[in-house]
PDB file of C-alpha atoms and ligand atoms in Angstrom:
ATOM      1  CA  MET A   1     -13.220 -16.492  24.176  1.00 73.00           C
ATOM      2  CA  THR A   2     -14.322 -13.132  22.810  1.00 84.00           C
ATOM      3  CA  ALA A   3     -14.762 -10.546  25.550  1.00 90.00           C
ATOM      4  CA  PRO A   4     -17.835  -8.307  25.439  1.00 95.00           C
ATOM      5  CA  ILE A   5     -17.029  -4.863  24.024  1.00 97.00           C
ATOM      6  CA  LEU A   6     -18.683  -2.195  26.159  1.00 98.00           C
ATOM      7  CA  ARG A   7     -19.057   1.370  24.917  1.00 98.00           C
ATOM      8  CA  LYS A   8     -21.491   2.892  27.439  1.00 98.00           C
ATOM      9  CA  LEU A   9     -20.707   3.626  31.069  1.00 98.00           C
ATOM     10  CA  ASP A  10     -24.052   2.248  32.267  1.00 98.00           C
ATOM     11  CA  ASP A  11     -23.214  -1.155  30.766  1.00 97.00           C
ATOM     12  CA  LEU A  12     -19.757  -1.156  32.335  1.00 98.00           C
ATOM     13  CA  ARG A  13     -21.160  -0.236  35.762  1.00 97.00           C
ATOM     14  CA  GLU A  14     -23.799  -2.955  35.570  1.00 96.00           C
ATOM     15  CA  MET A  15     -21.075  -5.503  34.933  1.00 96.00           C
ATOM     16  CA  THR A  16     -18.607  -4.324  37.586  1.00 98.00           C
ATOM     17  CA  ASN A  17     -21.266  -3.846  40.307  1.00 96.00           C
ATOM     18  CA  GLY A  18     -21.896  -7.587  40.340  1.00 94.00           C
ATOM     19  CA  TRP A  19     -18.185  -8.364  40.599  1.00 97.00           C
ATOM     20  CA  ARG A  20     -17.655  -5.901  43.418  1.00 95.00           C
ATOM     21  CA  MET A  21     -20.640  -7.207  45.393  1.00 94.00           C
ATOM     22  CA  SER A  22     -19.163 -10.689  45.280  1.00 95.00           C
ATOM     23  CA  GLY A  23     -15.787  -9.342  46.468  1.00 97.00           C
ATOM     24  CA  GLU A  24     -13.851 -10.045  43.288  1.00 98.00           C
ATOM     25  CA  SER A  25     -10.673  -8.107  42.504  1.00 98.00           C
ATOM     26  CA  ILE A  26     -10.763  -6.153  39.238  1.00 98.00           C
ATOM     27  CA  GLY A  27      -7.638  -5.456  37.197  1.00 98.00           C
ATOM     28  CA  VAL A  28      -7.588  -2.728  34.568  1.00 98.00           C
ATOM     29  CA  VAL A  29      -5.118  -2.447  31.687  1.00 98.00           C
ATOM     30  CA  PRO A  30      -5.430   1.013  30.117  1.00 98.00           C
ATOM     31  CA  THR A  31      -4.295   1.187  26.467  1.00 98.00           C
ATOM     32  CA  MET A  32      -4.758   3.243  23.335  1.00 97.00           C
ATOM     33  CA  GLY A  33      -5.120   0.087  21.237  1.00 96.00           C
ATOM     34  CA  ALA A  34      -2.968  -1.159  18.335  1.00 94.00           C
ATOM     35  CA  LEU A  35      -2.079  -3.891  20.791  1.00 97.00           C
ATOM     36  CA  HIS A  36       1.291  -5.615  20.732  1.00 97.00           C
ATOM     37  CA  ASP A  37       3.099  -8.069  23.003  1.00 98.00           C
ATOM     38  CA  GLY A  38       3.988  -5.238  25.420  1.00 98.00           C
ATOM     39  CA  HIS A  39       0.297  -4.588  26.072  1.00 98.00           C
ATOM     40  CA  LEU A  40      -0.394  -8.319  26.206  1.00 98.00           C
ATOM     41  CA  SER A  41       2.253  -8.786  28.912  1.00 98.00           C
ATOM     42  CA  LEU A  42       0.247  -6.367  31.070  1.00 98.00           C
ATOM     43  CA  VAL A  43      -2.905  -8.375  30.381  1.00 98.00           C
ATOM     44  CA  ALA A  44      -1.095 -11.560  31.414  1.00 98.00           C
ATOM     45  CA  ALA A  45       0.068  -9.889  34.664  1.00 98.00           C
ATOM     46  CA  ALA A  46      -3.482  -8.713  35.370  1.00 98.00           C
ATOM     47  CA  LYS A  47      -4.889 -12.194  34.737  1.00 98.00           C
ATOM     48  CA  LYS A  48      -2.384 -13.628  37.218  1.00 98.00           C
ATOM     49  CA  THR A  49      -3.250 -11.104  39.930  1.00 98.00           C
ATOM     50  CA  CYS A  50      -6.985 -10.415  39.614  1.00 98.00           C
ATOM     51  CA  ASN A  51     -10.278 -12.298  39.467  1.00 98.00           C
ATOM     52  CA  ARG A  52     -11.576 -10.059  36.690  1.00 98.00           C
ATOM     53  CA  VAL A  53      -9.710  -8.179  33.973  1.00 98.00           C
ATOM     54  CA  ILE A  54     -10.857  -5.184  31.947  1.00 98.00           C
ATOM     55  CA  VAL A  55      -8.761  -3.981  29.011  1.00 98.00           C
ATOM     56  CA  THR A  56      -9.520  -0.424  27.973  1.00 98.00           C
ATOM     57  CA  ILE A  57      -8.943   0.991  24.496  1.00 98.00           C
ATOM     58  CA  PHE A  58      -9.321   4.734  24.158  1.00 98.00           C
ATOM     59  CA  VAL A  59      -7.217   7.007  21.967  1.00 97.00           C
ATOM     60  CA  ASN A  60      -7.350   9.923  24.357  1.00 96.00           C
ATOM     61  CA  PRO A  61      -7.374  13.212  22.441  1.00 95.00           C
ATOM     62  CA  LYS A  62      -6.452  15.170  25.577  1.00 96.00           C
ATOM     63  CA  GLN A  63      -2.997  13.612  25.804  1.00 94.00           C
ATOM     64  CA  PHE A  64      -1.962  14.449  22.235  1.00 95.00           C
ATOM     65  CA  ASN A  65      -0.184  17.774  21.988  1.00 89.00           C
ATOM     66  CA  ASN A  66       0.185  17.336  18.212  1.00 90.00           C
ATOM     67  CA  PRO A  67      -3.010  17.022  16.077  1.00 92.00           C
ATOM     68  CA  GLU A  68      -1.128  15.158  13.304  1.00 91.00           C
ATOM     69  CA  ASP A  69       0.044  12.560  15.818  1.00 90.00           C
ATOM     70  CA  LEU A  70      -3.574  12.039  16.961  1.00 93.00           C
ATOM     71  CA  LYS A  71      -4.776  11.726  13.363  1.00 93.00           C
ATOM     72  CA  ASN A  72      -2.063   9.212  12.406  1.00 90.00           C
ATOM     73  CA  TYR A  73      -2.264   7.136  15.609  1.00 91.00           C
ATOM     74  CA  PRO A  74      -2.957   3.504  14.540  1.00 91.00           C
ATOM     75  CA  ARG A  75      -6.470   2.184  15.232  1.00 93.00           C
ATOM     76  CA  THR A  76      -6.962  -1.584  14.906  1.00 93.00           C
ATOM     77  CA  GLU A  77      -9.911  -2.476  17.150  1.00 94.00           C
ATOM     78  CA  GLU A  78     -10.993  -5.732  15.486  1.00 95.00           C
ATOM     79  CA  GLU A  79      -7.467  -7.091  15.449  1.00 96.00           C
ATOM     80  CA  ASP A  80      -7.010  -5.966  19.077  1.00 97.00           C
ATOM     81  CA  ALA A  81     -10.102  -7.942  20.125  1.00 96.00           C
ATOM     82  CA  ARG A  82      -8.731 -10.998  18.312  1.00 97.00           C
ATOM     83  CA  LYS A  83      -5.348 -10.709  20.033  1.00 97.00           C
ATOM     84  CA  LEU A  84      -7.088 -10.668  23.415  1.00 97.00           C
ATOM     85  CA  GLU A  85      -9.110 -13.835  22.757  1.00 96.00           C
ATOM     86  CA  ARG A  86      -6.497 -16.211  24.183  1.00 96.00           C
ATOM     87  CA  PHE A  87      -6.443 -14.310  27.500  1.00 96.00           C
ATOM     88  CA  THR A  88     -10.191 -14.615  28.135  1.00 94.00           C
ATOM     89  CA  VAL A  89     -10.465 -11.141  29.612  1.00 98.00           C
ATOM     90  CA  ASP A  90     -13.817 -10.209  31.121  1.00 98.00           C
ATOM     91  CA  ALA A  91     -14.529  -6.981  29.259  1.00 98.00           C
ATOM     92  CA  LEU A  92     -13.135  -4.593  26.701  1.00 98.00           C
ATOM     93  CA  TRP A  93     -13.978  -1.022  27.683  1.00 98.00           C
ATOM     94  CA  VAL A  94     -13.958   1.021  24.480  1.00 98.00           C
ATOM     95  CA  PRO A  95     -15.864   4.119  25.542  1.00 98.00           C
ATOM     96  CA  ASP A  96     -17.599   6.336  23.022  1.00 97.00           C
ATOM     97  CA  GLY A  97     -16.059   9.811  23.085  1.00 96.00           C
ATOM     98  CA  ASP A  98     -19.046  11.340  24.907  1.00 96.00           C
ATOM     99  CA  GLN A  99     -18.818   8.730  27.667  1.00 96.00           C
ATOM    100  CA  MET A 100     -15.370  10.062  28.498  1.00 98.00           C
ATOM    101  CA  TYR A 101     -15.762  13.769  27.736  1.00 98.00           C
ATOM    102  CA  PRO A 102     -19.453  14.737  27.639  1.00 97.00           C
ATOM    103  CA  ASP A 103     -20.467  18.278  26.660  1.00 97.00           C
ATOM    104  CA  GLY A 104     -19.436  20.686  29.377  1.00 98.00           C
ATOM    105  CA  PHE A 105     -16.584  18.496  30.668  1.00 98.00           C
ATOM    106  CA  ALA A 106     -14.353  20.912  32.589  1.00 98.00           C
ATOM    107  CA  THR A 107     -12.028  19.019  34.937  1.00 98.00           C
ATOM    108  CA  THR A 108      -8.295  18.459  34.615  1.00 98.00           C
ATOM    109  CA  VAL A 109      -6.167  16.304  36.885  1.00 98.00           C
ATOM    110  CA  SER A 110      -2.666  17.747  36.995  1.00 98.00           C
ATOM    111  CA  VAL A 111       0.357  16.256  38.772  1.00 98.00           C
ATOM    112  CA  ALA A 112       3.090  18.786  39.601  1.00 98.00           C
ATOM    113  CA  GLY A 113       6.840  18.178  39.826  1.00 97.00           C
ATOM    114  CA  LEU A 114       7.273  14.854  38.052  1.00 98.00           C
ATOM    115  CA  THR A 115       5.730  16.365  34.915  1.00 98.00           C
ATOM    116  CA  ASP A 116       8.129  19.339  34.693  1.00 97.00           C
ATOM    117  CA  VAL A 117      10.820  17.306  32.941  1.00 98.00           C
ATOM    118  CA  MET A 118      11.340  15.024  29.918  1.00 98.00           C
ATOM    119  CA  ASP A 119       8.041  14.309  28.139  1.00 98.00           C
ATOM    120  CA  GLY A 120       6.305  16.810  30.417  1.00 98.00           C
ATOM    121  CA  ALA A 121       8.597  19.546  29.111  1.00 98.00           C
ATOM    122  CA  TYR A 122       8.556  18.450  25.462  1.00 97.00           C
ATOM    123  CA  ARG A 123       4.851  17.583  25.221  1.00 96.00           C
ATOM    124  CA  PRO A 124       2.915  20.407  26.924  1.00 95.00           C
ATOM    125  CA  GLY A 125      -0.378  19.209  28.377  1.00 96.00           C
ATOM    126  CA  HIS A 126       0.402  15.546  27.715  1.00 97.00           C
ATOM    127  CA  PHE A 127       0.500  14.386  31.330  1.00 98.00           C
ATOM    128  CA  ASP A 128      -2.578  16.433  32.283  1.00 98.00           C
ATOM    129  CA  GLY A 129      -4.375  14.476  29.571  1.00 98.00           C
ATOM    130  CA  VAL A 130      -2.957  11.195  30.872  1.00 98.00           C
ATOM    131  CA  ALA A 131      -3.734  11.902  34.546  1.00 98.00           C
ATOM    132  CA  THR A 132      -7.274  13.034  33.703  1.00 98.00           C
ATOM    133  CA  VAL A 133      -8.161  10.032  31.558  1.00 98.00           C
ATOM    134  CA  VAL A 134      -6.502   7.520  33.899  1.00 98.00           C
ATOM    135  CA  THR A 135      -8.388   8.958  36.897  1.00 98.00           C
ATOM    136  CA  LYS A 136     -11.596   8.478  34.941  1.00 98.00           C
ATOM    137  CA  LEU A 137     -10.665   4.952  33.832  1.00 98.00           C
ATOM    138  CA  PHE A 138      -9.918   4.014  37.450  1.00 98.00           C
ATOM    139  CA  THR A 139     -13.256   5.321  38.735  1.00 98.00           C
ATOM    140  CA  GLN A 140     -15.265   4.051  35.746  1.00 98.00           C
ATOM    141  CA  THR A 141     -13.940   0.501  36.079  1.00 98.00           C
ATOM    142  CA  SER A 142     -13.852   0.416  39.935  1.00 98.00           C
ATOM    143  CA  ALA A 143     -10.577  -1.445  39.527  1.00 98.00           C
ATOM    144  CA  SER A 144      -8.620  -2.653  42.557  1.00 98.00           C
ATOM    145  CA  ASP A 145      -5.413  -3.053  40.506  1.00 98.00           C
ATOM    146  CA  ALA A 146      -3.987  -1.300  37.462  1.00 99.00           C
ATOM    147  CA  PHE A 147      -1.160  -2.428  35.179  1.00 99.00           C
ATOM    148  CA  PHE A 148       1.237  -0.045  33.432  1.00 98.00           C
ATOM    149  CA  GLY A 149       4.442  -0.566  31.457  1.00 98.00           C
ATOM    150  CA  GLU A 150       7.874   0.657  32.496  1.00 98.00           C
ATOM    151  CA  LYS A 151       8.289   1.543  28.808  1.00 98.00           C
ATOM    152  CA  ASP A 152       6.509   4.769  29.803  1.00 98.00           C
ATOM    153  CA  PHE A 153       8.308   5.098  33.125  1.00 98.00           C
ATOM    154  CA  GLN A 154       7.494   8.767  33.693  1.00 98.00           C
ATOM    155  CA  GLN A 155       3.817   7.995  33.097  1.00 98.00           C
ATOM    156  CA  LEU A 156       3.998   5.142  35.615  1.00 98.00           C
ATOM    157  CA  LEU A 157       5.375   7.511  38.295  1.00 98.00           C
ATOM    158  CA  VAL A 158       2.797  10.191  37.460  1.00 98.00           C
ATOM    159  CA  VAL A 159      -0.066   7.696  37.732  1.00 98.00           C
ATOM    160  CA  ARG A 160       1.268   6.341  41.049  1.00 98.00           C
ATOM    161  CA  ARG A 161       1.543   9.879  42.458  1.00 98.00           C
ATOM    162  CA  MET A 162      -1.954  10.766  41.242  1.00 98.00           C
ATOM    163  CA  ALA A 163      -3.537   7.626  42.727  1.00 98.00           C
ATOM    164  CA  ALA A 164      -1.797   8.190  46.073  1.00 98.00           C
ATOM    165  CA  ASP A 165      -2.609  11.914  46.219  1.00 98.00           C
ATOM    166  CA  LEU A 166      -6.298  11.358  45.401  1.00 98.00           C
ATOM    167  CA  ASP A 167      -6.620   8.380  47.794  1.00 98.00           C
ATOM    168  CA  LEU A 168      -7.816   6.172  44.954  1.00 98.00           C
ATOM    169  CA  PRO A 169      -8.228   2.636  46.335  1.00 97.00           C
ATOM    170  CA  ILE A 170      -6.098   0.998  43.671  1.00 98.00           C
ATOM    171  CA  THR A 171      -2.681  -0.676  43.470  1.00 98.00           C
ATOM    172  CA  VAL A 172      -0.605   0.465  40.495  1.00 98.00           C
ATOM    173  CA  HIS A 173       1.667  -2.306  39.180  1.00 98.00           C
ATOM    174  CA  GLY A 174       4.683  -1.538  36.947  1.00 98.00           C
ATOM    175  CA  CYS A 175       5.611  -4.215  34.381  1.00 98.00           C
ATOM    176  CA  PRO A 176       8.924  -4.599  32.492  1.00 98.00           C
ATOM    177  CA  THR A 177       9.429  -3.316  28.947  1.00 98.00           C
ATOM    178  CA  ILE A 178       8.913  -5.919  26.234  1.00 98.00           C
ATOM    179  CA  ARG A 179      11.301  -5.634  23.285  1.00 98.00           C
ATOM    180  CA  ASP A 180      11.589  -7.011  19.787  1.00 98.00           C
ATOM    181  CA  ILE A 181      14.486  -9.422  19.232  1.00 98.00           C
ATOM    182  CA  ASP A 182      16.661  -6.568  17.953  1.00 98.00           C
ATOM    183  CA  GLY A 183      16.089  -4.641  21.196  1.00 98.00           C
ATOM    184  CA  LEU A 184      13.557  -2.074  19.966  1.00 98.00           C
ATOM    185  CA  ALA A 185      10.947  -1.462  22.672  1.00 98.00           C
ATOM    186  CA  LEU A 186       7.547  -2.507  21.318  1.00 98.00           C
ATOM    187  CA  SER A 187       5.308   0.481  20.677  1.00 97.00           C
ATOM    188  CA  SER A 188       2.131   1.095  18.695  1.00 93.00           C
ATOM    189  CA  ARG A 189       4.007   3.925  16.961  1.00 93.00           C
ATOM    190  CA  ASN A 190       6.514   1.415  15.511  1.00 95.00           C
ATOM    191  CA  LEU A 191       3.773   0.609  12.963  1.00 92.00           C
ATOM    192  CA  LEU A 192       4.356   4.090  11.527  1.00 93.00           C
ATOM    193  CA  LEU A 193       8.062   3.433  10.786  1.00 96.00           C
ATOM    194  CA  SER A 194       9.122   2.784   7.186  1.00 96.00           C
ATOM    195  CA  ASP A 195      11.067  -0.447   6.579  1.00 97.00           C
ATOM    196  CA  ARG A 196      14.334   1.479   6.536  1.00 97.00           C
ATOM    197  CA  ALA A 197      13.518   3.457   9.677  1.00 98.00           C
ATOM    198  CA  ARG A 198      12.545   0.215  11.409  1.00 98.00           C
ATOM    199  CA  THR A 199      16.048  -1.184  10.815  1.00 98.00           C
ATOM    200  CA  LEU A 200      17.604   1.940  12.395  1.00 98.00           C
ATOM    201  CA  ALA A 201      15.193   2.263  15.336  1.00 98.00           C
ATOM    202  CA  PRO A 202      16.972  -0.256  17.665  1.00 98.00           C
ATOM    203  CA  ARG A 203      19.978   2.134  17.740  1.00 98.00           C
ATOM    204  CA  LEU A 204      18.217   4.151  20.416  1.00 98.00           C
ATOM    205  CA  PHE A 205      18.234   1.190  22.824  1.00 98.00           C
ATOM    206  CA  GLU A 206      21.807   0.286  21.767  1.00 98.00           C
ATOM    207  CA  GLU A 207      22.981   3.785  22.694  1.00 98.00           C
ATOM    208  CA  LEU A 208      21.290   3.553  26.106  1.00 98.00           C
ATOM    209  CA  GLU A 209      23.035   0.238  26.698  1.00 98.00           C
ATOM    210  CA  GLY A 210      26.331   1.782  25.551  1.00 98.00           C
ATOM    211  CA  ILE A 211      25.962   4.644  28.025  1.00 98.00           C
ATOM    212  CA  ALA A 212      25.132   2.190  30.820  1.00 98.00           C
ATOM    213  CA  GLU A 213      28.284   0.242  30.003  1.00 98.00           C
ATOM    214  CA  GLY A 214      30.363   3.439  29.979  1.00 97.00           C
ATOM    215  CA  LEU A 215      28.944   4.439  33.363  1.00 97.00           C
ATOM    216  CA  SER A 216      29.861   1.054  34.802  1.00 96.00           C
ATOM    217  CA  LYS A 217      33.474   1.757  33.721  1.00 96.00           C
ATOM    218  CA  GLY A 218      33.432   5.115  35.475  1.00 95.00           C
ATOM    219  CA  GLU A 219      33.097   7.319  32.377  1.00 96.00           C
ATOM    220  CA  ALA A 220      31.377  10.709  32.733  1.00 96.00           C
ATOM    221  CA  VAL A 221      27.714  10.745  31.859  1.00 97.00           C
ATOM    222  CA  THR A 222      27.857  14.071  29.969  1.00 97.00           C
ATOM    223  CA  THR A 223      30.552  12.818  27.581  1.00 97.00           C
ATOM    224  CA  LEU A 224      28.682   9.554  27.020  1.00 98.00           C
ATOM    225  CA  GLN A 225      25.420  11.429  26.352  1.00 98.00           C
ATOM    226  CA  GLU A 226      26.971  13.808  23.817  1.00 98.00           C
ATOM    227  CA  LYS A 227      28.677  10.997  21.919  1.00 98.00           C
ATOM    228  CA  ALA A 228      25.450   8.967  21.828  1.00 98.00           C
ATOM    229  CA  LYS A 229      23.487  11.972  20.518  1.00 98.00           C
ATOM    230  CA  ASP A 230      26.089  12.580  17.780  1.00 98.00           C
ATOM    231  CA  ARG A 231      25.960   8.970  16.651  1.00 98.00           C
ATOM    232  CA  LEU A 232      22.151   8.918  16.575  1.00 98.00           C
ATOM    233  CA  LEU A 233      22.034  12.086  14.492  1.00 98.00           C
ATOM    234  CA  LYS A 234      24.610  10.610  12.065  1.00 98.00           C
ATOM    235  CA  THR A 235      22.534   7.409  11.851  1.00 97.00           C
ATOM    236  CA  GLY A 236      19.441   9.290  10.657  1.00 96.00           C
ATOM    237  CA  PHE A 237      17.606  10.363  13.812  1.00 98.00           C
ATOM    238  CA  THR A 238      16.509  13.924  13.122  1.00 97.00           C
ATOM    239  CA  GLU A 239      15.961  15.374  16.574  1.00 97.00           C
ATOM    240  CA  ILE A 240      16.834  14.244  20.068  1.00 98.00           C
ATOM    241  CA  ASP A 241      14.590  15.639  22.774  1.00 98.00           C
ATOM    242  CA  TYR A 242      16.678  14.190  25.579  1.00 98.00           C
ATOM    243  CA  ILE A 243      19.033  11.498  26.748  1.00 98.00           C
ATOM    244  CA  ASP A 244      19.098  11.834  30.527  1.00 98.00           C
ATOM    245  CA  LEU A 245      20.319   9.947  33.566  1.00 98.00           C
ATOM    246  CA  ARG A 246      17.743  10.433  36.314  1.00 98.00           C
ATOM    247  CA  ALA A 247      16.868   9.097  39.753  1.00 98.00           C
ATOM    248  CA  GLN A 248      14.288   6.335  39.528  1.00 97.00           C
ATOM    249  CA  SER A 249      12.320   7.678  42.505  1.00 96.00           C
ATOM    250  CA  ASP A 250      11.695  11.309  41.523  1.00 97.00           C
ATOM    251  CA  LEU A 251      13.268  11.804  38.079  1.00 98.00           C
ATOM    252  CA  SER A 252      15.817  14.337  39.342  1.00 98.00           C
ATOM    253  CA  LEU A 253      19.001  14.544  37.210  1.00 97.00           C
ATOM    254  CA  VAL A 254      21.928  12.538  38.600  1.00 97.00           C
ATOM    255  CA  GLU A 255      25.531  12.152  37.516  1.00 94.00           C
ATOM    256  CA  ASP A 256      26.221   8.688  38.790  1.00 92.00           C
ATOM    257  CA  THR A 257      24.395   5.560  39.814  1.00 91.00           C
ATOM    258  CA  SER A 258      24.991   5.722  43.558  1.00 92.00           C
ATOM    259  CA  LYS A 259      21.206   5.550  43.971  1.00 93.00           C
ATOM    260  CA  PRO A 260      18.771   3.644  41.708  1.00 97.00           C
ATOM    261  CA  ALA A 261      18.785   5.473  38.372  1.00 98.00           C
ATOM    262  CA  ARG A 262      17.532   5.091  34.826  1.00 98.00           C
ATOM    263  CA  LEU A 263      18.619   6.329  31.430  1.00 98.00           C
ATOM    264  CA  PHE A 264      15.778   7.929  29.484  1.00 98.00           C
ATOM    265  CA  ALA A 265      15.672   8.890  25.811  1.00 98.00           C
ATOM    266  CA  ALA A 266      13.250  10.451  23.361  1.00 98.00           C
ATOM    267  CA  ALA A 267      14.170  11.026  19.728  1.00 98.00           C
ATOM    268  CA  TYR A 268      12.602  11.420  16.293  1.00 98.00           C
ATOM    269  CA  LEU A 269      13.256   8.977  13.489  1.00 98.00           C
ATOM    270  CA  ALA A 270      11.544   9.555  10.130  1.00 95.00           C
ATOM    271  CA  GLY A 271       8.920  11.729  11.795  1.00 94.00           C
ATOM    272  CA  VAL A 272       8.100   9.179  14.520  1.00 95.00           C
ATOM    273  CA  ARG A 273       8.892  10.024  18.132  1.00 96.00           C
ATOM    274  CA  LEU A 274      10.449   7.048  19.917  1.00 98.00           C
ATOM    275  CA  ILE A 275      10.984   6.846  23.668  1.00 98.00           C
ATOM    276  CA  ASP A 276      12.842   4.284  25.731  1.00 98.00           C
ATOM    277  CA  ASN A 277      14.478   3.860  29.132  1.00 98.00           C
ATOM    278  CA  ILE A 278      16.596   1.310  30.972  1.00 98.00           C
ATOM    279  CA  ALA A 279      17.619   0.807  34.574  1.00 98.00           C
ATOM    280  CA  VAL A 280      21.330   1.287  35.284  1.00 96.00           C
TER     281      VAL A 280
HETATM  282  P1  LIG B 301      -0.285   2.802  25.086  1.00 85.11           P
HETATM  283  O1  LIG B 301      -1.290   2.008  24.337  1.00 85.11           O
HETATM  284  O2  LIG B 301       0.931   3.140  24.286  1.00 85.11           O
HETATM  285  O3  LIG B 301      -0.894   4.000  25.778  1.00 85.11           O
HETATM  286  O4  LIG B 301       0.259   1.876  26.244  1.00 85.11           O
HETATM  287  C1  LIG B 301      -0.618   1.249  27.135  1.00 85.11           C
HETATM  288  C2  LIG B 301       0.179   0.595  28.228  1.00 85.11           C
HETATM  289  O5  LIG B 301       1.060  -0.377  27.660  1.00 85.11           O
HETATM  290  C3  LIG B 301       1.059   1.582  29.001  1.00 85.11           C
HETATM  291  O6  LIG B 301       1.039   1.237  30.381  1.00 85.11           O
HETATM  292  C4  LIG B 301       2.414   1.354  28.403  1.00 85.11           C
HETATM  293  O7  LIG B 301       3.486   1.661  29.280  1.00 85.11           O
HETATM  294  C5  LIG B 301       2.362  -0.151  28.138  1.00 85.11           C
HETATM  295  N1  LIG B 301       3.353  -0.526  27.137  1.00 85.11           N
HETATM  296  C6  LIG B 301       3.536   0.031  25.916  1.00 85.11           C
HETATM  297  N2  LIG B 301       4.586  -0.543  25.290  1.00 85.11           N
HETATM  298  C7  LIG B 301       5.091  -1.467  26.141  1.00 85.11           C
HETATM  299  C8  LIG B 301       6.182  -2.385  26.081  1.00 85.11           C
HETATM  300  N3  LIG B 301       6.982  -2.468  25.010  1.00 85.11           N
HETATM  301  N4  LIG B 301       6.399  -3.193  27.149  1.00 85.11           N
HETATM  302  C9  LIG B 301       5.599  -3.122  28.246  1.00 85.11           C
HETATM  303  N5  LIG B 301       4.551  -2.281  28.362  1.00 85.11           N
HETATM  304  C10 LIG B 301       4.297  -1.460  27.331  1.00 85.11           C
END
């Protein structure tokens, strides 16, 4: 069933008011479109948990620190709507730009601490853009539940912190990373990879797995990280922003896995920035 595509806030509110009055739970799945099976796994989780499901598609200019990246970001709305048909979601919220950022818009939601490191350090302003738009998506949709991927683990923690700090009445669910059969984490940006780059891209995940294996044998994380970076650069990756072992709870750097930790990586391949992370 094709879900109605709503572009004006008044129309969205009219729809959700009825649901709220009858006590129905509302799940929201925020996306920037170019939907793949990773996004669809969030939709499936939302359908399982909530009476009503809203999928949002908004390529949020405020979270792009690089204008070229914003310009090249894939936009495939019709295909996205088709992919959602089998889930019978209740609405697609695809706000017009002025519904999100009307003239005079002047508010920024900024989460401290968690955003100092990794993508926060390498993409200035990115998480302010994320926290601002997600706050708006939560209030616009009146959702009781929100679904985010562990693929963007730092984002998941930032959104959880923001929702807790602002007393937003919403439960933030984290869902596992969906991968292609060769291990590459699904990402809308994978569409931008050339055929050759696509064959090399799974190396990032392979290196994370290699480091995890080394750690389990008691090898030092710094040595494992340096070797992995060298191999990636020899393979054809052009720049490695980070390969870090960090605590799962607060993203502080750790040297072993005595408490729950994750390996995080961000690296450029053929001009495309890939990120990934795994639990260790
Ligand atoms: P995006 O459209 O890239 O902003 O992503 C929208 C949501 O989908 C975010 O919560 C992402 O973490 C999630 N997501 C993206 N890729 C994957 C994946 N491979 N597996 C699971 N969730 C994902």
